[in-house]
Coordinates of C-alpha atoms and ligand atoms in Angstrom, one line a residue:
M11 CA 30.6 -14.8 -36.5
M12 CA 30.8 -12.0 -34.8
F13 CA 31.9 -8.2 -36.0
C14 CA 33.6 -6.2 -33.2
Y15 CA 35.5 -3.2 -34.4
Q16 CA 34.8 -0.8 -31.1
C17 CA 39.0 -0.5 -30.2
Q18 CA 42.4 0.5 -31.9
E19 CA 43.9 -2.8 -32.1
T20 CA 40.8 -4.2 -34.5
A21 CA 41.9 -7.3 -36.6
K22 CA 43.5 -5.2 -40.0
N23 CA 42.0 -2.3 -38.9
T24 CA 38.3 -3.6 -40.1
G25 CA 37.2 -5.7 -37.7
C26 CA 37.5 -8.9 -35.3
T27 CA 34.9 -11.3 -36.9
V28 CA 36.4 -15.1 -35.2
R29 CA 38.0 -13.8 -32.0
G30 CA 38.8 -10.4 -30.7
V31 CA 42.3 -9.4 -31.1
C32 CA 41.6 -8.3 -27.2
G33 CA 40.9 -12.0 -26.4
K34 CA 36.9 -11.7 -26.7
T35 CA 35.4 -14.7 -27.8
E36 CA 32.1 -14.8 -30.5
D37 CA 29.9 -15.8 -27.8
T38 CA 31.3 -12.7 -25.4
A39 CA 30.9 -10.8 -28.3
N40 CA 27.4 -11.5 -29.3
L41 CA 25.8 -11.3 -26.5
Q42 CA 27.7 -8.0 -26.1
D43 CA 25.9 -6.6 -28.8
L44 CA 22.2 -8.1 -27.6
L45 CA 22.5 -6.5 -24.5
L46 CA 22.9 -3.3 -26.7
F47 CA 20.2 -4.0 -27.9
A48 CA 17.9 -5.4 -24.8
L49 CA 19.4 -1.6 -23.7
K50 CA 17.5 0.5 -26.7
G51 CA 14.6 -1.7 -26.0
L52 CA 14.7 -0.4 -21.9
A53 CA 15.7 3.1 -23.5
V54 CA 12.7 3.0 -26.4
C55 CA 10.0 2.1 -23.2
A56 CA 11.3 4.7 -20.6
L57 CA 11.3 7.4 -23.3
K58 CA 7.7 6.3 -24.1
A59 CA 6.9 5.9 -20.6
G60 CA 8.2 10.0 -20.1
G61 CA 8.3 10.5 -16.5
K62 CA 6.6 7.6 -15.3
A63 CA 10.1 5.4 -15.7
D64 CA 12.2 6.5 -12.6
L65 CA 15.4 8.4 -15.0
S66 CA 17.4 8.4 -12.6
E67 CA 17.0 4.5 -12.0
T68 CA 17.4 3.5 -15.7
G69 CA 19.9 5.7 -16.2
R70 CA 22.4 4.1 -13.8
F71 CA 21.5 0.7 -14.8
I72 CA 22.2 2.0 -18.8
T73 CA 25.6 3.7 -17.7
K74 CA 26.4 0.5 -15.7
A75 CA 25.3 -2.1 -18.5
L76 CA 27.1 0.1 -21.2
F77 CA 30.5 0.4 -19.3
S78 CA 30.4 -3.7 -19.1
T79 CA 30.5 -3.7 -22.8
I80 CA 33.4 -1.7 -23.5
T81 CA 36.6 -3.1 -24.6
N82 CA 38.5 -5.7 -21.5
V83 CA 36.1 -4.8 -18.6
N84 CA 33.9 -7.9 -19.0
F85 CA 34.5 -11.5 -20.5
D86 CA 32.1 -13.1 -18.8
N87 CA 29.3 -14.6 -20.0
D88 CA 27.4 -15.0 -17.3
R89 CA 27.1 -12.1 -16.1
I90 CA 26.6 -10.1 -19.7
S91 CA 23.5 -12.7 -19.9
A92 CA 22.1 -11.5 -16.6
L93 CA 22.5 -8.0 -17.3
I94 CA 20.2 -8.7 -20.9
R95 CA 17.7 -10.5 -18.8
E96 CA 17.6 -7.1 -16.0
A97 CA 17.4 -5.0 -19.2
L98 CA 14.4 -6.7 -20.4
E99 CA 12.8 -6.6 -16.5
R100 CA 12.9 -3.4 -16.3
R101 CA 11.3 -2.8 -19.6
E102 CA 8.6 -5.2 -19.1
A103 CA 8.1 -3.4 -16.0
I104 CA 8.2 0.2 -17.5
K105 CA 5.7 -0.6 -20.2
A106 CA 3.4 -2.4 -17.3
S107 CA 4.0 0.0 -15.4
A108 CA 3.1 3.4 -17.5
E109 CA 0.5 0.4 -19.5
L110 CA 2.5 1.0 -22.8
T111 CA 1.4 -1.2 -26.0
L112 CA 4.6 -1.0 -28.3
T113 CA 4.7 -3.1 -32.1
S114 CA 7.6 -1.4 -32.4
P115 CA 11.0 -0.9 -32.9
D116 CA 12.5 -4.6 -32.5
A117 CA 13.9 -4.2 -29.9
A118 CA 11.2 -2.5 -27.6
V119 CA 9.3 -5.6 -28.1
W120 CA 11.8 -8.6 -28.1
Y121 CA 11.4 -11.2 -25.4
G122 CA 14.3 -14.0 -24.9
D123 CA 13.9 -16.8 -22.5
T124 CA 16.7 -19.0 -23.5
E125 CA 19.9 -19.0 -23.8
D126 CA 19.6 -20.1 -27.2
E127 CA 17.0 -17.4 -28.3
F128 CA 19.4 -15.4 -26.6
M129 CA 22.8 -16.3 -28.9
D130 CA 19.5 -16.6 -31.7
K131 CA 18.9 -13.0 -31.6
A132 CA 22.4 -12.0 -30.6
R133 CA 23.7 -12.8 -34.1
S134 CA 21.4 -10.6 -35.8
V135 CA 21.1 -7.6 -33.9
G136 CA 25.7 -6.6 -34.2
V137 CA 27.3 -3.6 -36.0
L138 CA 26.7 -5.3 -39.5
A139 CA 22.3 -5.3 -39.1
T140 CA 22.9 -1.7 -40.7
H141 CA 23.8 -2.2 -44.3
D142 CA 24.3 2.1 -45.3
E143 CA 28.2 2.0 -43.9
D144 CA 28.0 5.8 -43.5
I145 CA 24.7 5.3 -40.9
R146 CA 26.4 2.4 -39.7
S147 CA 29.6 4.4 -39.1
L148 CA 27.0 7.2 -37.6
R149 CA 25.4 5.1 -35.2
W150 CA 28.4 3.3 -33.9
L151 CA 30.7 6.6 -33.5
L152 CA 27.4 7.8 -31.4
T153 CA 27.5 4.4 -29.5
Y154 CA 31.1 4.1 -29.0
G155 CA 30.5 7.5 -27.0
M156 CA 28.1 6.7 -25.1
K157 CA 29.5 3.8 -24.1
G158 CA 32.8 6.1 -22.8
I159 CA 30.7 9.0 -21.3
S160 CA 28.7 5.8 -19.5
A161 CA 31.8 4.8 -17.8
Y162 CA 33.0 8.6 -16.7
A163 CA 28.9 8.3 -15.5
E164 CA 29.0 5.3 -13.3
H165 CA 32.8 6.7 -11.8
A166 CA 31.0 9.7 -11.0
A167 CA 27.4 8.0 -9.6
V168 CA 30.1 6.0 -7.4
L169 CA 31.2 8.8 -5.3
G170 CA 27.0 10.2 -5.4
Y171 CA 27.8 12.8 -8.3
R172 CA 24.5 11.7 -10.4
D173 CA 23.4 14.5 -13.4
P174 CA 19.4 13.7 -15.2
D175 CA 21.1 14.9 -17.9
I176 CA 23.6 12.8 -18.6
Y177 CA 21.1 9.9 -18.0
S178 CA 18.1 11.6 -20.9
F179 CA 20.9 12.1 -23.4
L180 CA 22.1 8.0 -23.1
L181 CA 18.1 7.2 -23.6
K182 CA 17.9 9.9 -26.5
G183 CA 20.9 8.2 -28.1
L184 CA 20.1 4.9 -27.4
E185 CA 16.7 5.9 -29.0
A186 CA 18.0 7.0 -32.0
T187 CA 20.1 4.7 -33.1
T188 CA 16.5 2.4 -33.5
R189 CA 15.4 4.5 -35.9
D190 CA 15.5 5.9 -39.7
L191 CA 17.5 8.8 -38.9
T192 CA 19.5 11.2 -41.8
A193 CA 23.0 11.2 -42.1
Q194 CA 23.0 14.9 -40.6
E195 CA 20.4 13.8 -37.8
L196 CA 23.3 11.7 -36.5
I197 CA 26.0 14.1 -36.7
D198 CA 24.1 16.2 -34.7
L199 CA 23.9 13.7 -32.1
V200 CA 27.5 12.5 -32.5
M201 CA 28.0 16.4 -31.7
E202 CA 25.5 16.4 -28.6
C203 CA 27.2 13.6 -27.6
G204 CA 30.3 15.6 -27.6
N205 CA 28.8 18.1 -25.3
T206 CA 27.3 15.4 -22.9
A207 CA 30.6 13.7 -22.5
V208 CA 32.3 17.5 -21.8
K209 CA 29.7 17.2 -18.7
T210 CA 30.0 14.1 -17.3
M211 CA 33.9 14.8 -17.5
A212 CA 33.2 18.0 -15.4
L213 CA 31.3 16.0 -13.3
L214 CA 33.5 13.3 -13.2
D215 CA 36.4 15.9 -11.6
A216 CA 33.9 17.4 -9.9
A217 CA 33.2 14.4 -7.9
N218 CA 36.6 13.2 -7.5
T219 CA 38.5 16.4 -6.5
G220 CA 35.4 16.8 -4.5
T221 CA 35.9 13.6 -2.4
Y222 CA 39.6 13.3 -2.3
G223 CA 40.7 16.3 -3.1
D224 CA 43.0 18.5 -5.4
P225 CA 45.7 16.5 -6.9
E226 CA 49.2 17.2 -6.3
I227 CA 52.8 17.4 -7.7
S228 CA 54.3 14.1 -6.2
R229 CA 56.8 12.0 -6.5
V230 CA 55.9 8.6 -6.5
N231 CA 57.8 5.2 -5.9
I232 CA 58.1 3.1 -8.2
G233 CA 60.4 0.7 -6.5
V234 CA 59.6 -1.9 -3.8
R235 CA 59.5 -3.0 -0.3
G236 CA 60.1 -5.8 1.7
N237 CA 55.9 -6.7 2.9
P238 CA 53.2 -8.6 1.3
G239 CA 51.6 -6.2 -1.0
I240 CA 48.2 -5.5 -3.3
L241 CA 48.5 -4.4 -6.0
V242 CA 45.1 -2.1 -7.5
S243 CA 44.8 -1.9 -11.3
G244 CA 41.4 0.0 -13.1
H245 CA 40.3 3.5 -12.1
D246 CA 37.9 3.3 -9.5
L247 CA 39.6 5.4 -7.0
K248 CA 36.3 4.2 -4.5
D249 CA 37.6 0.9 -4.5
F250 CA 41.0 2.1 -3.7
E251 CA 40.2 3.9 -1.2
E252 CA 38.4 1.0 0.7
I253 CA 41.2 -1.3 -0.1
L254 CA 43.5 1.2 1.5
K255 CA 41.8 1.2 4.8
Q256 CA 40.3 -2.3 4.8
T257 CA 44.7 -3.1 5.5
E258 CA 46.1 -0.4 7.9
G259 CA 47.7 -1.9 10.5
T260 CA 48.0 -5.3 8.9
G261 CA 51.5 -5.3 7.6
I262 CA 49.6 -5.4 3.6
D263 CA 51.5 -2.5 1.4
V264 CA 49.2 -1.6 -1.0
Y265 CA 50.3 -0.2 -4.8
T266 CA 48.5 1.1 -7.5
H267 CA 49.2 -1.0 -11.3
S268 CA 48.8 1.2 -14.7
E269 CA 45.4 3.4 -14.9
M270 CA 45.7 3.7 -10.6
L271 CA 49.1 5.1 -10.7
P272 CA 47.3 9.0 -10.4
A273 CA 45.8 7.7 -6.8
N274 CA 49.2 8.6 -6.0
Y275 CA 48.5 12.5 -6.7
Y276 CA 45.6 12.1 -4.1
P277 CA 45.7 13.8 -0.4
A278 CA 43.0 11.5 1.0
F279 CA 45.6 8.3 -0.2
K280 CA 49.1 9.7 0.6
K281 CA 48.5 9.6 4.0
Y282 CA 48.3 5.8 4.3
G283 CA 51.8 4.9 5.2
H284 CA 51.0 1.6 3.6
F285 CA 50.4 2.8 0.3
V286 CA 53.5 2.8 -1.1
G287 CA 53.4 3.2 -4.6
N288 CA 53.3 2.5 -8.6
Y289 CA 54.0 -1.3 -9.6
G290 CA 54.6 -1.9 -13.3
N291 CA 53.4 -0.1 -15.9
A292 CA 50.8 -0.2 -19.3
W293 CA 47.8 -2.2 -19.2
W294 CA 48.8 -4.3 -22.3
R295 CA 52.5 -5.4 -19.9
Q296 CA 50.3 -6.9 -17.0
N297 CA 50.6 -10.5 -18.2
E298 CA 54.7 -10.7 -17.4
E299 CA 54.1 -7.9 -14.4
F300 CA 51.3 -9.8 -12.6
E301 CA 53.3 -13.0 -12.5
Q302 CA 56.2 -10.8 -11.0
F303 CA 53.7 -9.1 -8.5
G304 CA 53.8 -12.3 -6.8
G305 CA 50.4 -10.7 -4.7
P306 CA 46.8 -10.4 -5.1
I307 CA 45.7 -8.4 -8.3
L308 CA 42.4 -6.0 -8.1
M309 CA 41.2 -4.7 -11.7
T310 CA 38.3 -2.4 -10.1
T311 CA 38.0 -1.6 -14.5
N312 CA 39.8 -1.5 -17.9
C313 CA 42.0 -2.6 -19.3
L314 CA 41.5 -6.5 -18.3
I315 CA 43.7 -9.3 -20.5
P316 CA 43.1 -12.5 -20.5
V317 CA 44.1 -14.4 -17.9
K318 CA 46.9 -16.6 -17.4
D319 CA 46.9 -19.5 -14.9
S320 CA 50.2 -18.3 -13.5
Y321 CA 48.1 -16.5 -11.6
R322 CA 44.8 -17.0 -11.6
H323 CA 43.8 -17.4 -8.6
R324 CA 45.3 -14.3 -6.9
I325 CA 43.6 -11.3 -9.5
F326 CA 39.9 -10.7 -8.2
T327 CA 37.3 -8.6 -10.4
T328 CA 35.6 -5.8 -8.9
G329 CA 32.9 -3.5 -10.2
M330 CA 31.6 -3.8 -14.0
V331 CA 34.9 -5.9 -14.7
G332 CA 34.7 -9.8 -15.0
Y333 CA 36.3 -12.9 -16.0
P334 CA 35.0 -16.6 -16.2
D335 CA 36.5 -18.4 -13.4
V336 CA 37.4 -15.9 -11.7
K337 CA 36.6 -14.6 -8.5
H338 CA 34.5 -11.5 -8.1
I339 CA 34.4 -9.2 -5.2
P340 CA 30.6 -7.9 -5.7
E341 CA 29.0 -4.5 -4.0
P342 CA 26.7 -5.3 -1.3
L343 CA 23.6 -4.6 -2.0
D344 CA 23.1 -2.8 1.7
G345 CA 25.0 0.5 0.8
S346 CA 27.8 -1.8 3.3
P347 CA 31.5 -1.4 1.5
K348 CA 32.6 -3.9 -0.7
D349 CA 34.6 -6.5 1.3
F350 CA 37.8 -7.3 0.6
S351 CA 38.9 -9.6 3.0
E352 CA 39.9 -12.3 1.1
I353 CA 42.1 -10.7 -0.8
I354 CA 43.8 -9.3 2.2
A355 CA 43.6 -12.9 3.5
L356 CA 45.5 -13.8 0.5
A357 CA 47.7 -11.5 0.3
K358 CA 49.3 -12.7 4.3
E359 CA 50.3 -15.8 2.1
C360 CA 52.0 -14.8 -0.7
P361 CA 56.2 -13.1 -1.2
P362 CA 56.8 -9.8 -1.9
P363 CA 56.5 -8.3 -4.5
V364 CA 59.8 -8.3 -7.1
E365 CA 61.3 -5.4 -7.7
I366 CA 61.0 -5.1 -11.6
E367 CA 62.1 -0.9 -11.6
T368 CA 63.6 1.4 -9.1
G369 CA 63.1 5.2 -8.3
E370 CA 60.9 8.1 -9.0
I371 CA 58.1 9.4 -11.1
V372 CA 56.9 13.0 -11.1
G373 CA 53.0 13.9 -11.2
G374 CA 50.0 15.4 -10.5
F375 CA 49.5 18.5 -13.1
A376 CA 45.8 17.7 -13.4
H377 CA 44.5 22.2 -13.7
A378 CA 44.7 22.7 -10.1
Q379 CA 48.0 22.2 -9.5
V380 CA 49.1 23.2 -13.2
M381 CA 46.4 27.1 -12.1
K382 CA 49.2 27.3 -9.4
L383 CA 51.7 27.3 -11.7
A384 CA 50.3 29.4 -13.7
D385 CA 52.3 32.9 -13.4
K386 CA 55.3 30.7 -13.9
V387 CA 54.0 28.8 -17.2
V388 CA 53.2 32.4 -18.8
D389 CA 56.2 34.1 -18.0
A390 CA 58.1 30.8 -19.3
V391 CA 55.5 30.9 -22.4
K392 CA 56.2 35.0 -22.9
S393 CA 60.3 34.5 -22.6
G394 CA 60.2 32.2 -25.1
T395 CA 61.2 29.2 -22.8
I396 CA 58.7 27.4 -23.0
K397 CA 57.7 26.9 -27.0
R398 CA 54.8 24.8 -27.2
F399 CA 52.5 22.4 -25.5
V400 CA 51.6 18.9 -27.2
V401 CA 49.0 17.3 -25.6
M402 CA 50.1 13.8 -25.7
A403 CA 47.0 12.1 -23.6
G404 CA 45.3 9.0 -24.3
C405 CA 45.6 5.1 -24.5
D406 CA 48.9 2.8 -24.6
G407 CA 48.2 -0.2 -26.3
R408 CA 50.7 -3.1 -27.9
S409 CA 50.9 -2.5 -31.1
K410 CA 54.7 -1.9 -32.0
A411 CA 53.1 1.3 -34.4
R412 CA 53.0 2.5 -30.6
G413 CA 56.6 3.1 -30.9
Y414 CA 55.8 6.6 -32.5
F415 CA 54.3 7.9 -29.9
T416 CA 58.0 7.3 -27.8
E417 CA 59.8 8.0 -30.2
L418 CA 58.1 11.7 -31.2
A419 CA 58.2 12.2 -27.1
Q420 CA 62.3 11.5 -27.4
S421 CA 62.8 14.2 -30.1
L422 CA 60.4 17.1 -29.7
P423 CA 62.5 20.2 -28.8
N424 CA 63.6 20.9 -25.4
D425 CA 61.2 24.0 -25.2
T426 CA 58.4 21.7 -26.0
V427 CA 56.3 20.8 -22.9
I428 CA 54.0 17.3 -23.1
L429 CA 50.6 17.6 -21.5
T430 CA 49.5 13.9 -20.8
A431 CA 46.6 12.1 -18.9
G432 CA 45.7 7.9 -19.5
C433 CA 47.7 5.1 -19.8
A434 CA 50.1 7.0 -22.8
K435 CA 51.9 8.2 -20.5
Y436 CA 53.5 5.1 -19.8
R437 CA 55.2 6.1 -23.3
Y438 CA 57.1 8.9 -21.9
N439 CA 57.3 9.3 -17.7
K440 CA 60.4 7.4 -17.7
L441 CA 62.2 9.0 -20.3
G442 CA 63.7 11.5 -18.2
L443 CA 62.9 14.5 -20.3
G444 CA 64.1 16.7 -17.8
D445 CA 62.3 20.1 -17.1
I446 CA 62.0 23.7 -17.7
G447 CA 62.7 26.4 -15.1
G448 CA 61.9 24.3 -13.1
I449 CA 58.5 22.7 -14.9
P450 CA 58.6 18.9 -16.2
R451 CA 58.9 18.6 -19.7
V452 CA 56.0 15.7 -18.9
L453 CA 52.6 17.1 -16.8
D454 CA 50.5 14.8 -16.1
A455 CA 47.2 15.1 -15.8
G456 CA 45.9 11.8 -14.0
Q457 CA 44.1 9.0 -15.5
C458 CA 42.1 9.2 -19.2
N459 CA 39.3 9.9 -16.7
D460 CA 41.0 13.8 -16.1
S461 CA 41.2 14.3 -19.4
Y462 CA 38.9 17.1 -18.5
S463 CA 41.7 18.7 -16.4
L464 CA 43.7 19.3 -19.7
A465 CA 40.8 21.1 -21.6
V466 CA 40.2 23.2 -18.4
I467 CA 44.3 24.3 -18.7
A468 CA 43.8 24.8 -22.1
L469 CA 40.8 27.6 -22.0
K470 CA 42.3 29.2 -18.6
L471 CA 45.5 29.8 -20.9
K472 CA 43.2 30.7 -23.8
E473 CA 41.8 33.5 -21.0
V474 CA 45.2 33.7 -19.8
F475 CA 46.5 34.7 -23.1
G476 CA 43.3 36.9 -24.0
L477 CA 42.7 34.9 -27.1
N478 CA 39.6 34.2 -29.0
D479 CA 40.1 30.6 -30.0
I480 CA 41.9 27.8 -28.7
N481 CA 43.3 27.7 -31.6
E482 CA 45.4 30.6 -31.1
L483 CA 47.1 28.7 -28.2
P484 CA 50.7 27.6 -28.9
I485 CA 49.2 23.9 -28.0
S486 CA 48.7 20.7 -30.6
F487 CA 47.3 17.3 -29.5
D488 CA 49.0 14.1 -30.6
I489 CA 46.4 11.9 -29.2
G490 CA 46.8 8.0 -29.5
W491 CA 43.7 6.0 -28.5
Y492 CA 42.4 2.4 -28.1
E493 CA 39.1 1.8 -26.0
Q494 CA 36.5 4.1 -26.4
K495 CA 36.6 6.3 -23.1
A496 CA 38.9 7.5 -25.9
V497 CA 36.6 8.9 -28.2
A498 CA 34.1 10.6 -25.7
V499 CA 37.2 12.3 -24.7
L500 CA 37.8 12.8 -28.6
L501 CA 33.9 13.9 -29.2
A502 CA 34.5 16.3 -26.0
L503 CA 37.4 18.3 -27.4
L504 CA 36.0 18.5 -30.9
S505 CA 32.8 19.9 -29.1
L506 CA 35.4 22.5 -27.1
G507 CA 36.2 23.3 -31.2
V508 CA 39.8 21.7 -30.7
K509 CA 40.6 21.2 -34.4
H510 CA 43.9 20.2 -36.1
I511 CA 44.5 16.6 -33.8
R512 CA 46.4 14.2 -34.6
L513 CA 45.2 10.8 -33.8
G514 CA 46.6 7.4 -33.8
P515 CA 48.1 5.1 -34.3
T516 CA 45.3 4.6 -36.6
L517 CA 42.1 6.0 -37.4
P518 CA 39.5 4.5 -35.9
A519 CA 38.0 1.4 -38.2
F520 CA 34.2 2.5 -37.5
L521 CA 34.5 5.7 -39.6
S522 CA 33.4 5.2 -42.9
P523 CA 35.4 6.8 -45.9
N524 CA 33.0 9.6 -46.1
V525 CA 32.5 10.0 -42.1
A526 CA 36.0 10.4 -42.4
K527 CA 35.6 13.3 -44.4
V528 CA 33.2 14.8 -42.5
L529 CA 35.6 14.9 -39.5
V530 CA 38.6 16.2 -41.9
E531 CA 36.9 19.0 -43.2
K532 CA 35.3 20.5 -40.1
F533 CA 38.0 19.6 -37.6
D534 CA 40.6 19.0 -39.3
I535 CA 41.8 15.6 -37.5
M536 CA 44.4 13.8 -39.1
P537 CA 46.0 10.5 -38.5
T538 CA 49.7 10.8 -37.4
G539 CA 52.0 10.1 -40.1
N540 CA 55.9 9.3 -39.4
V541 CA 57.5 11.3 -36.8
Q542 CA 59.7 13.1 -38.4
D543 CA 57.2 15.1 -40.3
D544 CA 54.8 15.3 -37.5
L545 CA 58.1 16.8 -36.1
A546 CA 58.2 19.4 -38.3
A547 CA 54.4 20.0 -38.4
I548 CA 53.8 20.6 -34.7
R549 CA 57.1 23.0 -34.3
E550 CA 55.6 24.8 -37.0
G551 CA 52.5 25.3 -35.3
R552 CA 50.5 22.8 -37.4
Ligands
FSO604 FE1 44.0 3.0 -20.3 FE2 42.5 0.5 -20.9 FE3 42.2 4.6 -19.0 FE4 41.4 2.8 -21.4 S1 44.6 1.1 -19.1 S2 42.9 2.1 -22.5 S3 41.1 4.9 -22.7 O1 41.0 1.3 -20.9 O2 40.8 3.7 -19.5 O3 43.7 4.8 -20.6
SF4_605 FE1 38.5 -6.3 -32.0 FE2 39.0 -4.2 -30.5 FE3 36.4 -5.3 -30.0 FE4 38.2 -6.5 -28.9 S1 37.2 -4.4 -28.3 S2 36.7 -7.4 -30.3 S3 39.9 -6.6 -30.2 S4 37.4 -4.7 -31.9

């Protein structure tokens, strides 16, 4: 038995109990629960040890481990077991150095030696171990928010940007889930999680732009050239940079896939002549696209789906991503760059990619670039040529119900601008929705990791128009979610005071009716409905 309800595609919008819709097996799901349990024990001990535990070391480990449990990151039981062992070892080391004697909570005292002990324990520490449905809902809302924060914090840490306050919050949040807190205490922690998500996204924005420059408006080629190529997917810009450096002068071309598309907008990457453009679409179409690409593929982060034999020999994972029987490129312990030579050697033996699309798409509207256009944007709003912005950011996914987002984007009136980020963009970035006086009707700020840009744009517009409340702006939020980074983004938006968000294609299964009611009453969150009704409401500013 497994129970996982952390993503939007969870079975029957209730929970995956036999095998994940994502392909996660029962063993993997249970081991991920056990890893989380071990991390709680680590957090309990680190907090008890106070200054005697190295916050930066423990925090970094926790972010990596939590990142590995996000949907479509790691399907490899050996790697998850190794993280469980490391969590236990770190916990014991802290206990020993701070001379802690702990009798409870269970997470802080449990020690498993064998795989059997792991699996026995794993079956008893998951979601259903909390019986009260509202407390369960809040504990897991907090946990999923922390998973998202961990992914963002780890992306920033890879570029040398860390913030001890973020690590402190993760320890506090994990520890809090081991105690019998009231619903109100947990709601307060969920709100604090939103504040920390804002802080983390700001840190990641500083890390990305500080390292690679501000994204610029860019035309991105979606066709191919005649050389062998490497396809890079996921979100890790450092890995992408390293691939570009190591392939320079080899005759190999480099393409982005899915959420790596925004790499095309950074000045630091555009300078490479062998960086051709973007190949393919959102994550869930990877089976057919990876088959057609024909060359090696590197998955730097989510979203990885179950690997097919047809391309198993040419897909590689790195970072926290893992899949059984797929080659993993590790991070060297001595701090030297990752060695991608095996991927490059394989690329040389592969045929050039099969062309699946031709043409160009436009993107690169992160906050600095939009602010350069601020005068134009403000004039367009004042003159009425732009009547409304609709934030349609977030994730794409397999479910047919997501056709709603394509249809809504197509039906929006011509005086509406879509602000997007994340793989949700693939629902509208190839529709040819035109522009308003030179301002494209789809402004892509970047990855879901760059959603912070959309918040900055909204806050700047509020300032420019002299408004007191972000909700007075002519902006509607119509967001598609899929995995736990989207939960962190949602909590971040709520903490910035954004109200009336439409969320779809379904509300999270982990929101109990009472918790959903609190979100509706406090923030007027609503599920997406049918296109015509939502369109009418958006036009009326609701
Ligand atoms: Fe998409 Fe996947 Fe970026 Fe997510 S590729 S769904 S929110 O993991 O990370 O937008
Ligand atoms: Fe199911 Fe989503 Fe969990 Fe996968 S991540 S097991 S699809 S709820």
